[in-house]
Coordinates of C-alpha atoms in Angstrom, one line a residue:
Chain A
M1 CA -12.0 15.8 -27.4
K2 CA -13.6 12.4 -27.4
K3 CA -11.1 11.1 -30.0
W4 CA -8.2 12.1 -27.7
I5 CA -9.7 10.5 -24.7
W6 CA -10.2 7.2 -26.6
A7 CA -6.6 7.3 -27.8
G8 CA -5.4 7.9 -24.3
C9 CA -7.5 5.1 -22.9
M10 CA -6.2 2.7 -25.5
L11 CA -2.7 3.6 -24.6
L12 CA -3.4 3.2 -21.0
C13 CA -5.0 -0.2 -21.5
S14 CA -2.1 -1.5 -23.4
F15 CA 0.4 -0.4 -20.9
A16 CA -1.7 -1.6 -18.0
A17 CA -2.1 -5.0 -19.5
R18 CA 1.6 -5.2 -19.6
A19 CA 2.0 -4.1 -16.0
Q20 CA -0.7 -6.4 -14.7
D21 CA 0.9 -9.3 -16.7
A22 CA 4.2 -8.8 -14.9
D23 CA 2.5 -9.1 -11.5
N24 CA 0.3 -12.0 -12.5
K25 CA 3.2 -14.1 -13.7
S26 CA 4.8 -14.0 -10.3
T27 CA 1.8 -14.0 -8.0
D28 CA -1.0 -16.0 -9.3
T29 CA 0.4 -19.3 -8.0
D30 CA 0.7 -17.7 -4.6
S31 CA -2.8 -16.3 -4.5
K32 CA -4.2 -19.9 -4.5
S33 CA -2.8 -20.5 -1.1
T34 CA -5.0 -17.9 0.7
S35 CA -8.6 -18.1 1.6
A36 CA -9.0 -14.3 1.5
G37 CA -12.4 -13.3 0.0
Y38 CA -13.3 -10.2 -2.0
V39 CA -16.9 -9.5 -0.8
P40 CA -17.9 -5.8 -0.9
V41 CA -17.6 -4.0 2.4
V42 CA -19.4 -1.2 4.2
S43 CA -17.1 0.3 6.8
G44 CA -16.5 3.7 8.3
G45 CA -17.0 5.5 11.5
L46 CA -19.7 7.3 13.5
G47 CA -19.4 9.5 16.5
Y48 CA -20.9 12.2 18.6
V49 CA -18.8 15.1 19.9
Y50 CA -19.7 17.9 22.3
N51 CA -17.4 20.7 21.3
V52 CA -16.8 24.0 23.2
V53 CA -14.8 26.8 21.6
G54 CA -14.3 29.9 23.7
G55 CA -17.3 29.0 25.9
V56 CA -19.6 28.4 22.9
P57 CA -20.9 24.8 22.7
T58 CA -21.7 22.9 19.6
L59 CA -23.0 19.3 19.1
L60 CA -21.3 17.4 16.3
P61 CA -22.9 14.1 15.3
Q62 CA -21.1 12.5 12.4
I63 CA -21.3 9.4 10.3
D64 CA -18.9 8.5 7.4
P65 CA -19.9 5.4 5.6
V66 CA -17.2 3.9 3.3
L67 CA -18.2 1.6 0.5
L68 CA -15.6 -0.8 -1.0
V69 CA -16.6 -2.8 -4.1
P70 CA -13.8 -5.0 -5.6
F71 CA -13.8 -6.3 -9.2
G72 CA -11.4 -9.2 -8.9
S73 CA -8.2 -8.5 -7.1
H74 CA -6.9 -5.6 -9.2
V75 CA -9.8 -3.1 -9.4
L76 CA -11.5 -1.5 -6.5
L77 CA -14.3 1.1 -6.3
E78 CA -14.1 3.0 -3.0
S79 CA -16.2 5.8 -1.8
R80 CA -16.7 7.7 1.4
T81 CA -19.4 10.3 2.2
D82 CA -19.3 12.5 5.3
F83 CA -22.5 13.6 7.1
T84 CA -21.7 16.0 9.9
G85 CA -24.3 17.8 11.9
F86 CA -23.6 21.2 13.3
F87 CA -25.9 22.2 16.1
E88 CA -25.6 25.4 18.2
R89 CA -27.8 27.0 20.8
R90 CA -30.3 29.5 19.4
N91 CA -29.2 33.0 20.5
G92 CA -26.6 31.4 22.7
T93 CA -29.0 30.1 25.3
G94 CA -32.0 28.6 23.6
D95 CA -32.6 25.1 22.1
Y96 CA -30.0 23.5 19.9
T97 CA -30.6 24.1 16.2
G98 CA -28.5 23.5 13.1
E99 CA -28.2 21.4 10.0
I100 CA -26.5 18.4 8.6
F101 CA -23.8 18.9 5.9
K102 CA -23.1 16.2 3.4
S103 CA -19.9 15.9 1.3
V104 CA -18.5 13.1 -0.9
E105 CA -14.9 12.9 0.3
Y106 CA -13.9 10.3 -2.2
A107 CA -15.5 8.2 -5.0
Q108 CA -12.7 6.6 -6.9
L109 CA -11.8 3.7 -9.1
D110 CA -8.5 2.2 -8.3
W111 CA -6.7 0.0 -10.7
L112 CA -3.9 -1.8 -8.9
A113 CA -1.8 -2.4 -12.1
S114 CA 1.5 -3.4 -10.4
S115 CA 3.5 -2.7 -7.2
H116 CA 4.7 0.4 -8.8
V117 CA 1.5 1.8 -10.2
T118 CA -2.0 2.1 -8.9
A119 CA -4.0 4.4 -11.2
V120 CA -6.8 6.3 -9.6
A121 CA -9.7 8.0 -11.4
G122 CA -12.5 10.0 -9.8
R123 CA -12.7 12.0 -6.7
Y124 CA -10.0 11.4 -4.1
W125 CA -8.5 12.8 -1.0
L126 CA -5.6 15.1 -1.9
P127 CA -2.4 13.3 -0.9
F128 CA -0.8 16.3 0.9
G129 CA 1.0 15.9 4.2
L130 CA -0.2 13.5 6.8
Y131 CA -3.9 14.7 6.8
P132 CA -6.4 14.0 5.4
E133 CA -5.4 10.7 3.8
R134 CA -4.2 9.2 7.0
Y135 CA -5.7 10.9 10.0
Q136 CA -8.9 12.5 9.0
A137 CA -11.1 9.4 9.7
L138 CA -13.2 10.0 12.8
W139 CA -12.2 6.8 14.4
I140 CA -8.5 7.3 13.7
A141 CA -7.8 10.9 14.7
V142 CA -6.5 11.2 18.3
F143 CA -7.4 14.9 18.2
Q144 CA -10.8 15.6 16.6
D145 CA -9.8 19.1 15.5
R146 CA -7.5 18.9 12.5
P147 CA -4.2 20.9 12.7
I148 CA -4.3 24.7 12.1
T149 CA -2.2 24.2 9.0
G150 CA -4.8 21.6 7.7
A151 CA -6.1 24.0 5.1
I152 CA -2.6 24.2 3.4
G153 CA -2.5 22.0 0.3
T154 CA -6.1 20.8 0.6
P155 CA -8.3 23.2 -1.3
N156 CA -11.8 21.7 -0.9
G157 CA -10.2 18.7 0.8
S158 CA -10.5 16.4 -2.3
G159 CA -9.6 16.5 -6.0
D160 CA -11.5 15.4 -9.1
G161 CA -9.3 13.8 -11.7
G162 CA -6.5 11.3 -11.8
Q163 CA -3.8 10.0 -9.7
L164 CA -0.9 7.6 -9.9
R165 CA 0.6 6.1 -6.8
G166 CA 2.6 3.2 -5.6
V167 CA 6.0 1.9 -4.6
A168 CA 8.9 3.5 -6.5
A169 CA 11.5 1.2 -4.9
Q170 CA 11.6 -1.4 -2.2
T171 CA 14.3 -3.3 -0.4
D172 CA 14.3 -5.1 3.0
K173 CA 15.5 -1.9 4.6
F174 CA 13.3 0.7 3.1
T175 CA 10.3 1.5 0.8
I176 CA 10.0 4.6 -1.2
D177 CA 6.4 5.6 -2.1
Y178 CA 5.0 8.2 -4.4
A179 CA 1.8 9.8 -5.5
A180 CA 1.3 12.3 -8.4
Y181 CA -2.1 13.8 -9.2
F182 CA -4.0 16.3 -11.3
S183 CA -7.4 17.7 -10.4
T184 CA -9.7 19.8 -12.5
H185 CA -11.9 22.6 -11.2
S186 CA -15.4 21.7 -10.2
N187 CA -18.3 23.7 -8.8
T188 CA -20.7 20.8 -8.7
N189 CA -22.3 20.5 -5.3
E190 CA -20.6 18.0 -3.0
L191 CA -17.9 17.4 -5.6
Q192 CA -16.2 20.8 -5.4
A193 CA -12.6 20.8 -6.3
S194 CA -9.8 23.2 -7.4
R195 CA -7.6 22.8 -10.4
V196 CA -4.3 21.6 -8.8
A197 CA -1.4 19.4 -9.6
G198 CA 1.0 17.9 -7.1
G199 CA 2.9 15.0 -5.7
D200 CA 3.9 13.3 -2.5
G201 CA 6.8 11.1 -1.8
S202 CA 7.9 9.3 1.4
I203 CA 10.5 6.8 2.6
F204 CA 9.6 4.3 5.2
F205 CA 12.2 2.3 7.2
P206 CA 10.2 -0.7 8.4
D207 CA 12.7 -2.0 11.0
K208 CA 13.1 1.5 12.5
H209 CA 9.4 2.3 12.1
I210 CA 10.3 5.7 10.8
E211 CA 8.7 7.5 7.9
V212 CA 9.8 10.8 6.3
G213 CA 8.0 12.5 3.5
G214 CA 7.3 15.6 1.6
S215 CA 4.4 17.0 -0.6
Y216 CA 4.3 19.7 -3.2
Q217 CA 1.2 21.2 -4.8
R218 CA 0.6 24.0 -7.4
L219 CA -2.8 25.7 -7.6
L220 CA -3.6 26.2 -11.3
E221 CA -6.4 28.7 -11.0
G222 CA -6.9 32.2 -9.7
H223 CA -3.8 33.3 -7.8
E224 CA -1.6 30.4 -8.7
I225 CA 0.3 29.5 -5.5
N226 CA 2.7 26.7 -4.4
S227 CA 2.2 24.8 -1.2
G228 CA 4.6 22.4 0.4
A229 CA 4.8 20.1 3.4
L230 CA 7.5 18.1 5.1
Y231 CA 6.5 15.4 7.6
A232 CA 7.9 12.5 9.7
Q233 CA 6.5 9.9 11.9
W234 CA 8.0 7.4 14.3
K235 CA 6.3 4.5 16.0
P236 CA 8.8 2.5 18.0
Q237 CA 7.7 -1.1 18.6
A238 CA 9.3 -1.4 22.1
I239 CA 7.0 1.3 23.6
P240 CA 3.4 2.0 22.7
L241 CA 4.2 5.5 21.5
D242 CA 3.8 7.3 18.2
V243 CA 5.2 10.6 17.3
K244 CA 4.5 12.7 14.3
T245 CA 5.2 16.1 13.0
E246 CA 4.6 18.2 9.9
Y247 CA 5.7 21.6 8.6
D248 CA 3.5 23.3 6.0
R249 CA 4.1 26.4 4.0
S250 CA 2.0 28.2 1.4
F251 CA 1.6 31.8 0.1
Y252 CA -0.8 32.5 3.0
G253 CA 1.2 31.2 5.9
Q254 CA 3.5 28.7 7.5
G255 CA 3.3 26.5 10.5
Y256 CA 4.0 23.2 12.2
W257 CA 2.5 20.7 14.5
V258 CA 4.1 18.0 16.7
E259 CA 2.0 15.2 18.2
G260 CA 2.9 12.4 20.6
N261 CA 0.5 9.7 21.6
Y262 CA 1.2 7.1 24.3
M263 CA -0.9 4.1 25.4
L264 CA -0.6 3.6 29.1
S265 CA -0.3 -0.2 28.8
Q266 CA 3.0 -0.2 30.5
L267 CA 1.7 1.1 33.8
P268 CA 2.3 -1.6 36.5
V269 CA -1.0 -0.7 38.4
A270 CA -4.5 -1.4 37.2
N271 CA -3.2 -2.6 33.9
N272 CA -6.6 -3.9 32.8
L273 CA -7.9 -0.3 32.9
F274 CA -4.9 1.6 31.8
K275 CA -3.8 -0.6 28.8
N276 CA -6.7 0.9 26.8
L277 CA -6.1 4.5 27.8
Q278 CA -4.2 6.8 25.5
I279 CA -2.8 10.1 26.3
G280 CA -1.9 12.5 23.5
L281 CA -0.1 15.8 23.4
R282 CA 0.0 18.2 20.5
S283 CA 1.7 21.6 20.0
Q284 CA 1.1 23.9 17.1
Q285 CA 2.4 27.2 15.8
F286 CA 1.2 29.2 12.8
D287 CA 2.4 32.5 11.2
P288 CA 0.3 34.1 8.5
L289 CA 2.0 35.4 5.4
N290 CA 0.5 37.9 2.9
G291 CA -2.4 38.5 5.3
G292 CA -3.2 34.8 5.8
G293 CA -6.8 33.7 5.5
H294 CA -8.1 31.1 2.9
G295 CA -9.0 28.8 5.8
L296 CA -5.9 29.9 7.8
P297 CA -5.7 32.3 10.8
T298 CA -4.9 35.9 9.9
V299 CA -2.8 36.4 13.1
N300 CA 0.1 34.5 14.7
T301 CA -1.5 31.5 16.6
Q302 CA -0.2 28.9 19.0
R303 CA -2.1 26.1 20.4
V304 CA -1.4 23.2 22.8
D305 CA -3.8 20.2 23.3
I306 CA -4.0 17.2 25.5
A307 CA -6.2 14.3 24.7
L308 CA -7.4 11.4 26.8
N309 CA -9.0 8.5 24.9
Y310 CA -10.2 5.2 26.1
Y311 CA -10.4 2.3 23.6
F312 CA -12.6 -0.8 24.0
R313 CA -14.2 -3.7 22.2
D314 CA -11.4 -4.6 19.8
N315 CA -10.6 -0.9 19.6
N316 CA -13.9 -0.4 17.7
W317 CA -15.2 2.0 20.3
R318 CA -13.6 5.0 21.9
V319 CA -14.5 7.5 24.5
I320 CA -12.6 10.7 23.5
S321 CA -11.8 13.9 25.3
N322 CA -9.6 16.8 24.4
Y323 CA -8.6 20.0 26.1
G324 CA -6.7 22.8 24.2
R325 CA -5.7 26.3 24.7
Q326 CA -5.2 28.6 21.7
F327 CA -3.1 31.8 22.0
S328 CA -3.5 34.4 19.3
S329 CA -3.1 38.2 19.7
G330 CA -5.7 39.4 22.2
N331 CA -7.9 36.4 21.7
D332 CA -6.8 33.5 23.8
Q333 CA -9.4 30.8 24.2
N334 CA -10.0 27.3 25.6
V335 CA -11.2 24.6 23.2
W336 CA -12.4 21.3 24.6
N337 CA -14.5 18.4 23.6
V338 CA -15.8 15.0 24.8
G339 CA -17.6 12.3 22.8
F340 CA -17.4 8.8 21.4
T341 CA -16.4 7.2 18.1
Y342 CA -17.3 3.8 16.7
R343 CA -15.6 2.0 13.8
F344 CA -17.7 -0.5 11.8
L345 CA -16.7 -3.1 9.2
W346 CA -19.4 -5.2 7.6
P347 CA -19.4 -7.5 4.6
L348 CA -22.2 -6.5 2.2
W349 CA -23.3 -10.0 1.8
P350 CA -22.4 -13.4 3.4
G351 CA -20.0 -14.9 0.7
R352 CA -17.8 -17.8 1.6
K353 CA -16.6 -18.1 5.1
Chain B
M1 CA -24.3 27.3 -14.3
A2 CA -22.3 28.2 -17.4
K3 CA -20.3 25.4 -19.0
Q4 CA -16.6 26.0 -18.3
R5 CA -13.7 25.0 -20.4
L6 CA -11.8 23.1 -17.8
I7 CA -8.9 21.6 -19.8
S8 CA -7.7 22.0 -23.4
K9 CA -7.4 19.0 -25.8
K10 CA -3.7 19.4 -25.7
T11 CA -3.5 19.1 -22.0
V12 CA -5.6 16.0 -22.0
L13 CA -3.4 14.4 -24.6
V14 CA -0.2 15.4 -22.8
V15 CA -1.4 14.1 -19.5
L16 CA -2.7 10.9 -20.9
A17 CA 0.5 10.3 -22.9
A18 CA 2.6 11.0 -19.7
V19 CA 0.4 8.6 -17.8
G20 CA 0.8 5.9 -20.4
V21 CA 4.5 6.3 -20.6
W22 CA 4.8 6.2 -16.9
I23 CA 2.6 3.1 -16.6
G24 CA 4.5 1.4 -19.4
A25 CA 7.9 2.2 -17.9
A26 CA 6.7 1.1 -14.5
G27 CA 5.3 -2.1 -16.0
L28 CA 8.7 -2.9 -17.6
L29 CA 10.4 -2.0 -14.3
A30 CA 8.0 -4.2 -12.4
Q31 CA 8.9 -7.1 -14.8
S32 CA 12.6 -6.7 -14.5
Q33 CA 13.1 -5.8 -10.8
S34 CA 10.0 -6.1 -8.8
P35 CA 10.5 -7.8 -5.4
E36 CA 8.0 -10.5 -6.3
A37 CA 9.7 -11.3 -9.6
A38 CA 12.8 -12.4 -7.6
K39 CA 10.9 -14.7 -5.3
P40 CA 11.9 -18.3 -4.7
A41 CA 9.7 -21.3 -5.7
P42 CA 6.2 -21.3 -4.0
Q43 CA 6.8 -24.2 -1.6
A44 CA 10.1 -22.9 -0.3
A45 CA 8.6 -19.5 -0.1
Q46 CA 5.6 -20.6 2.0
A47 CA 7.0 -20.7 5.5
S48 CA 9.2 -17.6 5.1
D49 CA 6.2 -15.9 3.5
T50 CA 4.0 -16.4 6.6
D51 CA 6.8 -14.8 8.6
R52 CA 6.9 -12.0 6.1
G53 CA 3.2 -11.5 6.3
E54 CA 3.4 -11.2 10.1
K55 CA 6.2 -8.7 9.7
V56 CA 4.4 -6.7 7.1
F57 CA 1.4 -6.6 9.4
A58 CA 3.5 -5.6 12.5
N59 CA 5.4 -3.0 10.6
N60 CA 2.6 -1.5 8.5
C61 CA -0.8 -2.0 9.9
S62 CA -0.4 0.1 13.0
R63 CA 1.3 2.9 11.2
C64 CA -1.9 5.0 10.8
H65 CA -4.4 3.4 13.1
K66 CA -5.1 0.4 15.4
P67 CA -6.1 -2.4 13.0
P68 CA -9.0 -4.6 14.1
M69 CA -7.8 -7.9 15.8
T70 CA -10.1 -9.9 13.5
I71 CA -11.1 -9.3 9.9
P72 CA -13.6 -11.9 8.5
P73 CA -11.8 -14.0 5.9
R74 CA -14.5 -13.2 3.2
I75 CA -13.6 -9.5 3.3
T76 CA -9.8 -9.8 4.0
G77 CA -9.0 -9.5 0.3
T78 CA -11.2 -6.3 -0.1
V79 CA -9.8 -4.6 3.0
V80 CA -6.1 -5.5 2.2
M81 CA -6.6 -4.2 -1.3
H82 CA -8.0 -0.9 0.1
M83 CA -5.1 -0.6 2.5
R84 CA -2.6 -1.4 -0.3
V85 CA -3.9 1.7 -2.1
R86 CA -4.0 3.8 1.0
A87 CA -0.6 2.7 2.4
R88 CA 1.0 2.2 -1.0
L89 CA 2.1 -1.3 -0.3
S90 CA 3.8 -3.5 -2.8
R91 CA 2.0 -6.5 -4.4
A92 CA 4.5 -8.8 -2.7
D93 CA 3.5 -7.3 0.7
E94 CA -0.2 -7.6 -0.1
Q95 CA 0.2 -11.3 -1.0
A96 CA 2.2 -12.1 2.1
L97 CA -0.4 -10.2 4.2
L98 CA -3.2 -12.2 2.7
R99 CA -1.5 -15.5 3.4
Y100 CA -0.9 -14.4 7.0
L101 CA -4.4 -12.9 7.6
A102 CA -6.4 -15.6 5.7
P103 CA -4.2 -18.7 5.3

């Protein structure tokens, strides 16, 4: 086994040296003209959410520190750990009691070999659909609850293994991106992962601010199933709006969500107040297949949500609120939450200014 | 916990070989047709590159979230490298961004 791994590594190194060389030739002269520093960073988000589902309240304190350690300008070690508390009232009316759950969401070594190839090794967020890679972060998500279809294509949320990603082709008019990955099975605490292989590709039109993509994944253990997603997002520059949508399908069900978020900065009255206020609308529909389950509802479910978020202090702080109504056979319920989120970004040591 | 056989030797070899070939091919491709390879001389590129950096920032950095208005220069390289991975940006876009954010 060892022998093969060494052979593989040697092969990788030789190719990588070649790829890096190609980039260095054309960019090293340019890098001299920037004062950008590569000091390690601790960033991430923290928040506190009071969540009520069907009349039952829970308190959800959360902190997600992200550690970024660069080795030169081509290799980056990045990790993110999630600590989420889950506190409910004892017997429905007593004191709040609960526990804090910890999980390593990613701990990966990225080697930015060239525009076309970044090789990733370690634990990484599975690149499937728009979540979790883009919108899972506490300080990014407009709606704190992930979409109903969130469990499709993300067994255990993260994968342990390798990934290649990068730009497949780029012109002034569009960029085509790809990611291809393989994850092994792991039962290790906090690093649990399923044996899966998959890929994601998207095309981005920068002038039109439109992105369209698709993901595919095959589970390579137990009941081997395929999962797929199609997604699109549009963020016009003329109006402070962003619209995104995703359709997901797996053996256990299919569904879609559509989300539109608008900053009220164009309101002619009390602009100072409204420019930081965001209103979000989301609609979802899910139909189980083959009994559903596996993190998905077992009955047809629809849900509509409205969010009202207020951003302040360089968008680092937010007061968030969300009201939703979920409709599913005989069990309609209200879901709402209020809370705050904070994004932090700190150099690990002073370094040059 | 019992030790599990996760992947066979053959799979490891096939995956590594595929990875190697992919990287090699992409390296060659990068050499022959990457956007940065076709760039004009540094001085001439300077002004248009700052514009490009601004454009890359405007087009990309609010795609997924509201970027902070200020990033301390000493960590700009680290953050942009992280975002290059996350947002799958090209090296040329990364360089233009660095020059725009930390001239």
